[in-house]
Amino acid sequence: MSKCEQCIVREFSSLKALNKNELLKLANCKSSYTIKKGEPIFSEGEKIQGIFCIKDGVCKMTKLSENGNEQIVKLIAKGELLGQRSLISEEPVNLGAVALEDMEVCFIPKAEVMGFFNENNEFSMNVMRTICGDLKSADDHLVNMAQKSVKQRLAELLLYLHDKFGTNEDKSLKIKLSREEMAGIIGTATESCIRLLSEFKKKGVIEISGKKIILADIAGLKSV
Amino acid sequence: MSKCEQCIVREFSSLKALNKNELLKLANCKSSYTIKKGEPIFSEGEKIQGIFCIKDGVCKMTKLSENGNEQIVKLIAKGELLGQRSLISEEPVNLGAVALEDMEVCFIPKAEVMGFFNENNEFSMNVMRTICGDLKSADDHLVNMAQKSVKQRLAELLLYLHDKFGTNEDKSLKIKLSREEMAGIIGTATESCIRLLSEFKKKGVIEISGKKIILADIAGLKSV
DNA sequence: TAGTATACATGACAATTATCATATTTTATT
DNA sequence: AATAAAATATGATAATTGTCATGTATACTA
């Protein structure tokens, strides 16, 4: 059983408020998983019995729309926690989580988290601030969806992926998404997404070779 | 100074967890306002120093998009609280609030709310559950915006207004929104909104006379 | 009550986006 | 390596939505 003290999740999440003793308890109750690319961590509507720490890898949070399309509501990187809202609301999760890469996650049972929550005020305030931040992001996201064109949303997505997940040595985006997934994020048809990527490529603001995408002209993308 | 014990806001919000003593403190520190239709309660980016109880009237929560359009993110009815997220995040409000009708609101200073928050666990859990509920709604809303047509969004808006605000004796919707405001909610151009309302009217699913709208065929609207 | 501003409505047209068809390329499997 | 399956790409076309112009109705103000 590995210690939680040095874990990246602790560094970047609400868990940073936990003290030595609490971290020890955490290390004792957690269970570690590996999740293969494409597999779910949990599914929409599931009643999860705790929260998940993302130690490594990236996952998408999805929701099936009434017309059967999969909308990707957000992307979660390593260091973040999943399932906090569901825990507090005591409701099934409203979004599904699916691995976009091979992942390492830890599961912390509900009882343990609620224990920290009730006894460690800084931890509970961290959780709340995280959820408040998520709410603000969701409102901003909504306005973008409602007010911007598909082209603008795609340009912003590329910039977002660049900022959030970074680039490889050859400047290509580290995170690899299928065209279908990109379409699912910006809420458009896969063909439209492909067409716009081709258009960006033709204009020279991006370079594409297979799944590799390089943002060649960031200023140009910003001004779309 | 009126008592808070019988207030509708107490009945429907997180405040229902307050005890007699806390309600008395609340009644002593609150200040009441009336706000005329069209006036703001607060504006986007403002640092508010407490939360607002909506005793009467309806307001819209808005955000200016980069292209200068006003997106209406949600509608708030009497009985609800405003400013909870901002209080916990200790950030300026990310949405503005503007009265759609003459309103009666009370202001509760930050210090008082935080006092309740720290000493009354049920109250703080209520606030958190409210925010979690808002987050879930925001995600759902986002998926609707991304995946549904303008026509579908308008139909759903009408059904939502019907459910949330109810109808007058003549079955017309109680809440009166301008076409521009409806367009701002569903994220479309005012002309498109007007055109679709005309189409619904022609089809017989709604009746319009001026600002009065009657949902004549609710099943028909649901199946749009 | 007249005049003016604002909201509502509709036509004409352009731009955006979706859909369907069909290649082509890439990836996975045997 | 051969084959099948999936992802990417592009054309053709239709449907949706936005924009601009203009007219009409309604509400507000003097």
Short mmCIF file of C-alpha atoms (C1' of nucleotides) in Angstrom, two decimals:
data_model
loop_
_atom_site.label_atom_id
_atom_site.label_comp_id
_atom_site.label_asym_id
_atom_site.label_seq_id
_atom_site.Cartn_x
_atom_site.Cartn_y
_atom_site.Cartn_z
CA MET A 1 0.00 0.00 0.00
CA SER A 2 1.55 3.27 -1.13
CA LYS A 3 1.48 6.43 0.92
CA CYS A 4 -0.76 9.32 0.03
CA GLU A 5 1.58 11.99 1.32
CA GLN A 6 3.52 12.48 -1.91
CA CYS A 7 0.64 11.84 -4.26
CA ILE A 8 0.03 14.38 -7.01
CA VAL A 9 -3.68 14.37 -6.20
CA ARG A 10 -2.96 15.53 -2.70
CA GLU A 11 -0.89 18.35 -4.10
CA PHE A 12 -3.56 19.70 -6.43
CA SER A 13 -6.89 18.91 -4.79
CA SER A 14 -8.92 19.56 -1.66
CA LEU A 15 -6.90 16.76 -0.03
CA LYS A 16 -3.99 19.12 0.56
CA ALA A 17 -5.77 20.20 3.73
CA LEU A 18 -5.39 16.75 5.31
CA ASN A 19 -2.88 16.34 8.12
CA LYS A 20 -0.40 13.49 8.66
CA ASN A 21 -2.80 11.44 10.70
CA GLU A 22 -5.61 11.84 8.20
CA LEU A 23 -3.29 10.92 5.35
CA LEU A 24 -2.41 7.73 7.16
CA LYS A 25 -6.06 6.84 7.55
CA LEU A 26 -6.53 7.65 3.88
CA ALA A 27 -3.67 5.37 2.81
CA ASN A 28 -5.25 2.56 4.78
CA CYS A 29 -8.72 2.76 3.32
CA LYS A 30 -8.04 3.65 -0.30
CA SER A 31 -7.92 1.16 -3.12
CA SER A 32 -5.93 1.64 -6.31
CA TYR A 33 -7.06 0.77 -9.80
CA THR A 34 -5.76 0.94 -13.29
CA ILE A 35 -8.30 1.75 -15.96
CA LYS A 36 -7.63 1.10 -19.61
CA LYS A 37 -8.27 3.67 -22.31
CA GLY A 38 -11.91 3.62 -23.30
CA GLU A 39 -13.14 2.02 -20.09
CA PRO A 40 -15.53 3.79 -17.70
CA ILE A 41 -14.64 4.80 -14.16
CA PHE A 42 -18.35 5.10 -13.53
CA SER A 43 -21.45 5.60 -15.61
CA GLU A 44 -24.19 8.20 -15.68
CA GLY A 45 -26.84 7.38 -13.08
CA GLU A 46 -24.60 5.12 -11.03
CA LYS A 47 -24.63 5.38 -7.25
CA ILE A 48 -20.98 5.66 -6.37
CA GLN A 49 -19.89 4.93 -2.83
CA GLY A 50 -16.99 7.32 -2.58
CA ILE A 51 -14.73 9.61 -4.56
CA PHE A 52 -11.96 8.96 -7.07
CA CYS A 53 -8.49 10.45 -7.15
CA ILE A 54 -6.98 10.74 -10.61
CA LYS A 55 -3.34 9.82 -10.13
CA ASP A 56 -2.54 9.57 -13.81
CA GLY A 57 -4.28 9.88 -17.17
CA VAL A 58 -7.15 11.95 -18.48
CA CYS A 59 -10.85 11.20 -18.61
CA LYS A 60 -13.92 12.70 -20.18
CA MET A 61 -17.13 13.48 -18.28
CA THR A 62 -20.04 12.67 -20.55
CA LYS A 63 -23.80 12.91 -20.67
CA LEU A 64 -26.09 11.25 -23.14
CA SER A 65 -28.46 13.77 -24.69
CA GLU A 66 -32.06 12.88 -25.48
CA ASN A 67 -31.27 12.50 -29.18
CA GLY A 68 -28.69 9.86 -28.33
CA ASN A 69 -25.57 11.99 -28.85
CA GLU A 70 -22.77 11.92 -26.34
CA GLN A 71 -21.97 15.38 -25.02
CA ILE A 72 -18.60 15.74 -23.34
CA VAL A 73 -19.19 18.18 -20.52
CA LYS A 74 -15.60 18.46 -19.35
CA LEU A 75 -12.16 16.88 -19.26
CA ILE A 76 -10.44 15.86 -16.05
CA ALA A 77 -6.65 15.73 -15.73
CA LYS A 78 -4.41 14.02 -13.22
CA GLY A 79 -4.44 15.57 -9.80
CA GLU A 80 -8.20 16.12 -9.71
CA LEU A 81 -10.98 14.45 -7.74
CA LEU A 82 -14.18 12.94 -9.11
CA GLY A 83 -17.53 12.40 -7.44
CA GLN A 84 -17.54 15.20 -4.90
CA ARG A 85 -20.87 16.61 -6.02
CA SER A 86 -22.55 13.26 -5.93
CA LEU A 87 -21.19 12.62 -2.45
CA ILE A 88 -22.62 15.83 -1.03
CA SER A 89 -25.91 15.67 -2.87
CA GLU A 90 -26.29 12.01 -1.96
CA GLU A 91 -27.51 11.43 -5.49
CA PRO A 92 -26.40 9.23 -8.39
CA VAL A 93 -23.73 10.81 -10.57
CA ASN A 94 -25.19 12.94 -13.35
CA LEU A 95 -22.19 12.46 -15.62
CA GLY A 96 -20.28 9.39 -16.71
CA ALA A 97 -16.46 9.23 -16.61
CA VAL A 98 -14.54 7.41 -19.35
CA ALA A 99 -10.76 7.09 -19.64
CA LEU A 100 -9.17 8.82 -22.63
CA GLU A 101 -5.82 7.24 -21.81
CA ASP A 102 -4.73 4.43 -19.53
CA MET A 103 -5.34 5.73 -16.04
CA GLU A 104 -4.35 5.21 -12.44
CA VAL A 105 -7.03 6.10 -9.93
CA CYS A 106 -7.65 5.60 -6.24
CA PHE A 107 -11.03 5.08 -4.68
CA ILE A 108 -11.81 6.56 -1.26
CA PRO A 109 -14.94 5.25 0.46
CA LYS A 110 -17.72 7.67 1.29
CA ALA A 111 -17.51 7.18 5.05
CA GLU A 112 -13.87 8.19 5.14
CA VAL A 113 -14.40 11.32 3.06
CA MET A 114 -17.39 12.37 5.13
CA GLY A 115 -15.26 11.89 8.22
CA PHE A 116 -12.66 14.35 6.94
CA PHE A 117 -15.45 16.58 5.81
CA ASN A 118 -16.99 16.82 9.24
CA GLU A 119 -13.79 17.12 11.21
CA ASN A 120 -11.47 19.11 9.01
CA ASN A 121 -12.91 22.51 8.25
CA GLU A 122 -10.24 23.45 5.75
CA PHE A 123 -10.89 20.27 3.78
CA SER A 124 -14.62 20.89 3.63
CA MET A 125 -14.07 24.50 2.59
CA ASN A 126 -11.72 23.28 -0.16
CA VAL A 127 -14.35 20.88 -1.45
CA MET A 128 -16.93 23.62 -1.44
CA ARG A 129 -14.68 26.06 -3.22
CA THR A 130 -13.95 23.43 -5.84
CA ILE A 131 -17.64 22.88 -6.44
CA CYS A 132 -18.25 26.62 -6.57
CA GLY A 133 -15.46 26.91 -9.12
CA ASP A 134 -17.05 24.13 -11.16
CA LEU A 135 -20.35 25.99 -11.05
CA LYS A 136 -18.76 29.17 -12.30
CA SER A 137 -17.00 27.28 -15.10
CA ALA A 138 -20.25 25.62 -16.06
CA ASP A 139 -21.98 28.99 -16.36
CA ASP A 140 -19.16 30.37 -18.50
CA HIS A 141 -19.18 27.25 -20.63
CA LEU A 142 -22.92 27.61 -21.12
CA VAL A 143 -22.58 31.17 -22.40
CA ASN A 144 -19.89 30.10 -24.85
CA MET A 145 -22.10 27.30 -26.15
CA ALA A 146 -25.06 29.59 -26.52
CA GLN A 147 -23.35 32.60 -28.04
CA LYS A 148 -20.41 31.41 -30.10
CA SER A 149 -20.21 29.76 -33.49
CA VAL A 150 -18.92 26.24 -33.95
CA LYS A 151 -15.75 27.64 -35.48
CA GLN A 152 -15.09 29.83 -32.46
CA ARG A 153 -15.79 26.97 -30.09
CA LEU A 154 -13.34 24.72 -31.94
CA ALA A 155 -10.62 27.38 -31.86
CA GLU A 156 -11.18 27.85 -28.14
CA LEU A 157 -11.12 24.11 -27.56
CA LEU A 158 -7.72 23.82 -29.22
CA LEU A 159 -6.39 26.68 -27.11
CA TYR A 160 -7.86 25.11 -23.99
CA LEU A 161 -6.29 21.72 -24.72
CA HIS A 162 -2.99 23.48 -25.25
CA ASP A 163 -3.20 25.28 -21.90
CA LYS A 164 -4.62 22.48 -19.80
CA PHE A 165 -2.66 19.49 -21.08
CA GLY A 166 0.41 21.05 -22.69
CA THR A 167 2.50 19.96 -25.66
CA ASN A 168 5.09 17.36 -26.59
CA GLU A 169 8.66 18.20 -27.69
CA ASP A 170 7.45 18.63 -31.28
CA LYS A 171 4.88 21.19 -30.03
CA SER A 172 1.97 18.85 -30.78
CA LEU A 173 -0.87 18.71 -28.27
CA LYS A 174 -0.23 16.12 -25.58
CA ILE A 175 -3.81 15.03 -25.36
CA LYS A 176 -5.11 13.00 -28.27
CA LEU A 177 -8.81 13.24 -28.99
CA SER A 178 -10.70 11.72 -31.89
CA ARG A 179 -12.57 14.09 -34.18
CA GLU A 180 -15.76 12.59 -32.83
CA GLU A 181 -14.74 13.48 -29.29
CA MET A 182 -13.86 17.02 -30.25
CA ALA A 183 -17.25 17.30 -31.90
CA GLY A 184 -18.80 15.97 -28.70
CA ILE A 185 -17.10 18.68 -26.69
CA ILE A 186 -18.08 21.62 -28.85
CA GLY A 187 -21.52 20.20 -29.60
CA THR A 188 -21.48 19.75 -33.34
CA ALA A 189 -21.49 16.99 -35.96
CA THR A 190 -18.26 15.08 -36.47
CA GLU A 191 -18.13 16.09 -40.13
CA SER A 192 -18.43 19.76 -39.27
CA CYS A 193 -15.58 19.42 -36.82
CA ILE A 194 -13.37 17.70 -39.43
CA ARG A 195 -14.22 20.33 -42.02
CA LEU A 196 -13.28 23.18 -39.70
CA LEU A 197 -10.01 21.51 -38.72
CA SER A 198 -9.22 21.23 -42.44
CA GLU A 199 -10.07 24.88 -42.84
CA PHE A 200 -7.76 25.86 -39.96
CA LYS A 201 -5.05 23.73 -41.53
CA LYS A 202 -5.52 25.37 -44.91
CA LYS A 203 -5.31 28.79 -43.30
CA GLY A 204 -2.10 27.71 -41.59
CA VAL A 205 -3.19 28.27 -37.98
CA ILE A 206 -2.75 24.57 -37.19
CA GLU A 207 -0.79 21.64 -38.57
CA ILE A 208 -2.30 18.17 -38.64
CA SER A 209 -0.71 14.80 -39.24
CA GLY A 210 -2.97 11.99 -38.16
CA LYS A 211 -4.00 12.56 -34.56
CA LYS A 212 -1.12 14.99 -34.01
CA ILE A 213 -2.21 18.59 -33.91
CA ILE A 214 0.19 21.51 -33.66
CA LEU A 215 -1.07 25.00 -32.92
CA ALA A 216 1.09 26.87 -35.40
CA ASP A 217 -0.46 30.29 -34.94
CA ILE A 218 -1.93 30.80 -31.50
CA ALA A 219 -2.68 34.47 -32.05
CA GLY A 220 -4.53 33.50 -35.23
CA LEU A 221 -6.61 30.96 -33.34
CA LYS A 222 -7.43 33.48 -30.66
CA SER A 223 -8.72 35.94 -33.22
CA VAL A 224 -11.07 33.45 -34.92
CA MET B 1 -38.41 45.40 11.32
CA SER B 2 -40.35 42.35 10.23
CA LYS B 3 -39.67 38.88 11.52
CA CYS B 4 -37.99 36.28 9.36
CA GLU B 5 -39.79 33.34 10.88
CA GLN B 6 -42.76 33.39 8.54
CA CYS B 7 -40.87 34.53 5.47
CA ILE B 8 -41.35 32.58 2.27
CA VAL B 9 -37.60 32.56 1.73
CA ARG B 10 -37.07 30.75 4.97
CA GLU B 11 -39.60 28.17 3.91
CA PHE B 12 -37.97 27.35 0.58
CA SER B 13 -34.26 27.94 1.06
CA SER B 14 -31.27 26.82 3.09
CA LEU B 15 -32.49 29.19 5.81
CA LYS B 16 -35.08 26.68 6.93
CA ALA B 17 -32.34 25.10 9.04
CA LEU B 18 -32.04 28.18 11.26
CA ASN B 19 -33.40 27.99 14.79
CA LYS B 20 -35.43 30.61 16.68
CA ASN B 21 -32.41 32.32 18.07
CA GLU B 22 -30.65 32.49 14.72
CA LEU B 23 -33.80 33.83 13.09
CA LEU B 24 -33.90 36.59 15.63
CA LYS B 25 -30.31 37.53 14.88
CA LEU B 26 -31.19 37.41 11.19
CA ALA B 27 -34.16 39.73 11.63
CA ASN B 28 -31.90 42.21 13.42
CA CYS B 29 -29.17 42.40 10.82
CA LYS B 30 -31.07 42.15 7.56
CA SER B 31 -32.11 45.11 5.48
CA SER B 32 -35.11 45.15 3.15
CA TYR B 33 -35.25 46.68 -0.30
CA THR B 34 -37.71 47.09 -3.08
CA ILE B 35 -36.31 46.89 -6.56
CA LYS B 36 -38.19 48.15 -9.57
CA LYS B 37 -38.63 46.15 -12.73
CA GLY B 38 -35.55 46.49 -14.91
CA GLU B 39 -33.23 47.53 -12.12
CA PRO B 40 -30.22 45.44 -11.07
CA ILE B 41 -29.83 43.77 -7.70
CA PHE B 42 -26.14 43.48 -8.47
CA SER B 43 -23.99 43.46 -11.57
CA GLU B 44 -21.52 41.03 -13.06
CA GLY B 45 -18.12 41.44 -11.45
CA GLU B 46 -19.43 43.23 -8.37
CA LYS B 47 -18.07 42.28 -4.97
CA ILE B 48 -21.19 41.72 -2.94
CA GLN B 49 -20.95 41.75 0.83
CA GLY B 50 -23.65 39.26 1.66
CA ILE B 51 -26.52 37.30 0.21
CA PHE B 52 -29.96 38.31 -1.00
CA CYS B 53 -33.31 36.73 -0.12
CA ILE B 54 -35.93 37.02 -2.84
CA LYS B 55 -39.15 37.72 -0.95
CA ASP B 56 -41.18 38.61 -4.01
CA GLY B 57 -40.74 38.98 -7.74
CA VAL B 58 -38.59 37.28 -10.34
CA CYS B 59 -35.14 38.17 -11.62
CA LYS B 60 -32.87 37.07 -14.40
CA MET B 61 -29.24 36.09 -13.93
CA THR B 62 -27.27 37.38 -16.88
CA LYS B 63 -23.80 37.31 -18.36
CA LEU B 64 -22.48 39.46 -21.13
CA SER B 65 -20.87 37.35 -23.83
CA GLU B 66 -17.74 38.48 -25.65
CA ASN B 67 -19.75 39.51 -28.71
CA GLY B 68 -21.80 41.85 -26.54
CA ASN B 69 -24.96 39.76 -26.31
CA GLU B 70 -26.70 39.28 -23.02
CA GLN B 71 -27.12 35.62 -22.17
CA ILE B 72 -29.69 34.83 -19.50
CA VAL B 73 -28.24 31.93 -17.56
CA LYS B 74 -31.20 31.33 -15.27
CA LEU B 75 -34.34 32.75 -13.70
CA ILE B 76 -34.78 33.10 -9.98
CA ALA B 77 -38.20 33.04 -8.31
CA LYS B 78 -39.36 34.20 -4.93
CA GLY B 79 -38.19 32.04 -2.06
CA GLU B 80 -34.66 31.62 -3.42
CA LEU B 81 -31.31 32.99 -2.27
CA LEU B 82 -28.75 34.84 -4.38
CA GLY B 83 -25.02 35.18 -3.92
CA GLN B 84 -24.21 31.97 -2.11
CA ARG B 85 -21.51 30.89 -4.56
CA SER B 86 -19.80 34.24 -4.46
CA LEU B 87 -19.83 34.18 -0.66
CA ILE B 88 -18.10 30.82 -0.44
CA SER B 89 -15.66 31.44 -3.28
CA GLU B 90 -14.86 34.89 -1.91
CA GLU B 91 -14.96 36.13 -5.46
CA PRO B 92 -16.93 38.78 -7.33
CA VAL B 93 -20.25 37.51 -8.68
CA ASN B 94 -19.93 35.98 -12.12
CA LEU B 95 -23.53 36.76 -13.07
CA GLY B 96 -25.59 39.91 -12.85
CA ALA B 97 -29.12 39.93 -11.39
CA VAL B 98 -31.84 42.15 -12.90
CA ALA B 99 -35.46 42.39 -11.78
CA LEU B 100 -38.05 41.17 -14.29
CA GLU B 101 -40.85 42.44 -12.06
CA ASP B 102 -40.99 44.77 -9.08
CA MET B 103 -39.23 42.89 -6.33
CA GLU B 104 -38.87 42.71 -2.58
CA VAL B 105 -35.52 41.46 -1.38
CA CYS B 106 -33.62 41.31 1.88
CA PHE B 107 -29.90 41.65 2.23
CA ILE B 108 -28.02 39.60 4.83
CA PRO B 109 -24.44 40.68 5.55
CA LYS B 110 -21.63 38.25 4.88
CA ALA B 111 -20.48 38.06 8.49
CA GLU B 112 -23.88 36.93 9.68
CA VAL B 113 -24.24 34.24 7.01
CA MET B 114 -20.75 32.92 7.66
CA GLY B 115 -21.63 32.77 11.35
CA PHE B 116 -24.59 30.52 10.62
CA PHE B 117 -22.46 28.61 8.20
CA ASN B 118 -19.82 27.79 10.77
CA GLU B 119 -22.14 27.06 13.66
CA ASN B 120 -25.14 25.40 12.09
CA ASN B 121 -24.14 22.26 10.26
CA GLU B 122 -27.55 21.69 8.75
CA PHE B 123 -27.55 25.19 7.28
CA SER B 124 -24.13 24.74 5.71
CA MET B 125 -25.13 21.36 4.29
CA ASN B 126 -28.24 22.97 2.84
CA VAL B 127 -26.17 25.66 1.16
CA MET B 128 -23.83 23.07 -0.26
CA ARG B 129 -26.64 20.92 -1.51
CA THR B 130 -28.17 23.94 -3.20
CA ILE B 131 -24.91 24.72 -4.95
CA CYS B 132 -24.50 21.08 -5.95
CA GLY B 133 -28.02 21.17 -7.37
CA ASP B 134 -27.15 24.32 -9.30
CA LEU B 135 -24.09 22.59 -10.70
CA LYS B 136 -26.12 19.63 -11.86
CA SER B 137 -28.69 21.94 -13.47
CA ALA B 138 -25.93 23.86 -15.20
CA ASP B 139 -24.53 20.65 -16.70
CA ASP B 140 -27.98 19.59 -17.91
CA HIS B 141 -28.57 23.05 -19.33
CA LEU B 142 -25.26 22.91 -21.15
CA VAL B 143 -26.14 19.63 -22.84
CA ASN B 144 -29.48 21.04 -23.96
CA MET B 145 -27.78 24.09 -25.42
CA ALA B 146 -25.20 22.01 -27.23
CA GLN B 147 -27.44 19.27 -28.57
CA LYS B 148 -30.86 20.73 -29.21
CA SER B 149 -32.19 22.95 -31.96
CA VAL B 150 -33.42 26.45 -31.29
CA LYS B 151 -36.96 25.25 -31.85
CA GLN B 152 -36.60 22.53 -29.24
CA ARG B 153 -35.03 24.94 -26.79
CA LEU B 154 -37.89 27.39 -27.23
CA ALA B 155 -40.49 24.67 -26.68
CA GLU B 156 -38.69 23.55 -23.55
CA LEU B 157 -38.43 27.13 -22.30
CA LEU B 158 -42.19 27.59 -22.60
CA LEU B 159 -42.80 24.35 -20.71
CA TYR B 160 -40.27 25.38 -18.08
CA LEU B 161 -41.89 28.79 -17.58
CA HIS B 162 -45.22 27.03 -17.24
CA ASP B 163 -43.90 24.66 -14.57
CA LYS B 164 -41.75 27.08 -12.60
CA PHE B 165 -43.96 30.18 -12.56
CA GLY B 166 -47.42 28.82 -13.26
CA THR B 167 -50.38 30.35 -15.04
CA ASN B 168 -53.06 33.00 -14.54
CA GLU B 169 -56.80 32.24 -14.46
CA ASP B 170 -56.93 32.51 -18.26
CA LYS B 171 -54.16 29.88 -18.47
CA SER B 172 -51.64 32.40 -19.75
CA LEU B 173 -48.10 32.18 -18.40
CA LYS B 174 -47.70 34.22 -15.23
CA ILE B 175 -44.22 35.39 -16.07
CA LYS B 176 -43.96 37.97 -18.82
CA LEU B 177 -40.76 37.99 -20.83
CA SER B 178 -39.96 40.07 -23.87
CA ARG B 179 -39.07 38.25 -27.08
CA GLU B 180 -35.56 39.58 -26.66
CA GLU B 181 -35.32 38.02 -23.20
CA MET B 182 -36.60 34.67 -24.44
CA ALA B 183 -34.00 34.81 -27.18
CA GLY B 184 -31.39 35.60 -24.54
CA ILE B 185 -32.37 32.50 -22.58
CA ILE B 186 -32.30 30.03 -25.45
CA GLY B 187 -29.29 31.69 -27.07
CA THR B 188 -30.64 32.82 -30.41
CA ALA B 189 -31.43 35.99 -32.33
CA THR B 190 -34.57 37.87 -31.32
CA GLU B 191 -35.99 37.55 -34.84
CA SER B 192 -35.53 33.80 -34.82
CA CYS B 193 -37.34 33.60 -31.51
CA ILE B 194 -40.24 35.68 -32.83
CA ARG B 195 -40.44 33.58 -35.98
CA LEU B 196 -40.59 30.33 -34.05
CA LEU B 197 -43.26 31.68 -31.71
CA SER B 198 -45.28 32.61 -34.80
CA GLU B 199 -44.74 29.11 -36.14
CA PHE B 200 -45.92 27.55 -32.88
CA LYS B 201 -48.95 29.83 -32.98
CA LYS B 202 -49.74 28.85 -36.56
CA LYS B 203 -49.48 25.18 -35.62
CA GLY B 204 -51.88 25.81 -32.73
CA VAL B 205 -49.62 24.65 -29.91
CA ILE B 206 -49.63 28.11 -28.33
CA GLU B 207 -51.86 31.19 -28.38
CA ILE B 208 -50.37 34.67 -28.33
CA SER B 209 -51.95 38.02 -27.70
CA GLY B 210 -49.37 40.67 -26.98
CA LYS B 211 -47.19 39.49 -24.15
CA LYS B 212 -49.77 36.91 -23.08
CA ILE B 213 -48.81 33.39 -24.03
CA ILE B 214 -51.07 30.38 -23.51
CA LEU B 215 -49.74 26.86 -23.92
CA ALA B 216 -52.69 25.41 -25.79
CA ASP B 217 -51.18 22.02 -26.53
CA ILE B 218 -48.64 20.95 -23.95
CA ALA B 219 -48.23 17.47 -25.40
CA GLY B 220 -47.58 19.06 -28.78
CA LEU B 221 -44.89 21.28 -27.31
CA LYS B 222 -43.26 18.33 -25.59
CA SER B 223 -43.02 16.44 -28.85
CA VAL B 224 -41.35 19.29 -30.79
"C1'" DT C 1 -54.10 62.93 -26.93
"C1'" DA C 2 -50.38 63.36 -30.06
"C1'" DG C 3 -45.98 62.10 -30.85
"C1'" DT C 4 -42.11 59.22 -30.07
"C1'" DA C 5 -39.70 55.37 -28.67
"C1'" DT C 6 -39.73 50.56 -28.17
"C1'" DA C 7 -41.25 45.97 -29.03
"C1'" DC C 8 -43.09 42.84 -32.26
"C1'" DA C 9 -43.48 40.92 -36.82
"C1'" DT C 10 -42.22 39.42 -41.42
"C1'" DG C 11 -39.72 39.25 -45.96
"C1'" DA C 12 -35.46 38.52 -48.40
"C1'" DC C 13 -31.23 36.81 -48.35
"C1'" DA C 14 -26.73 35.08 -46.61
"C1'" DA C 15 -24.12 32.29 -43.61
"C1'" DT C 16 -23.71 28.44 -40.83
"C1'" DT C 17 -24.39 23.81 -39.77
"C1'" DA C 18 -26.33 19.09 -40.44
"C1'" DT C 19 -27.05 15.13 -43.20
"C1'" DC C 20 -26.14 11.67 -46.48
"C1'" DA C 21 -23.08 9.61 -49.70
"C1'" DT C 22 -18.75 8.02 -50.70
"C1'" DA C 23 -13.69 7.87 -50.79
"C1'" DT C 24 -9.45 7.37 -48.46
"C1'" DT C 25 -6.55 6.59 -44.71
"C1'" DT C 26 -5.43 4.58 -40.40
"C1'" DT C 27 -5.80 1.12 -37.00
"C1'" DA C 28 -6.85 -3.35 -35.28
"C1'" DT C 29 -7.28 -8.33 -35.91
"C1'" DT C 30 -6.35 -12.72 -37.68
"C1'" DA D 1 0.91 -9.39 -44.49
"C1'" DA D 2 -3.91 -9.62 -45.59
"C1'" DT D 3 -8.29 -8.35 -44.27
"C1'" DA D 4 -11.72 -6.09 -41.78
"C1'" DA D 5 -13.18 -2.36 -39.11
"C1'" DA D 6 -12.96 2.19 -37.72
"C1'" DA D 7 -11.60 6.95 -38.28
"C1'" DT D 8 -10.75 10.70 -41.30
"C1'" DA D 9 -11.83 13.39 -45.29
"C1'" DT D 10 -14.60 15.67 -48.77
"C1'" DG D 11 -18.54 16.66 -51.98
"C1'" DA D 12 -23.37 17.67 -52.64
"C1'" DT D 13 -27.30 19.23 -50.75
"C1'" DA D 14 -30.80 20.50 -47.41
"C1'" DA D 15 -32.12 22.51 -43.17
"C1'" DT D 16 -31.37 25.76 -39.74
"C1'" DT D 17 -30.22 30.09 -38.09
"C1'" DG D 18 -28.54 34.91 -38.49
"C1'" DT D 19 -28.66 39.51 -40.52
"C1'" DC D 20 -30.53 43.45 -42.53
"C1'" DA D 21 -34.45 45.97 -44.03
"C1'" DT D 22 -38.85 47.52 -43.25
"C1'" DG D 23 -43.44 47.76 -41.60
"C1'" DT D 24 -46.88 47.48 -37.77
"C1'" DA D 25 -48.45 47.43 -33.15
"C1'" DT D 26 -47.88 48.74 -28.43
"C1'" DA D 27 -46.31 51.41 -24.66
"C1'" DC D 28 -44.38 55.46 -22.86
"C1'" DT D 29 -43.84 60.61 -22.44
"C1'" DA D 30 -44.84 65.28 -22.90
#
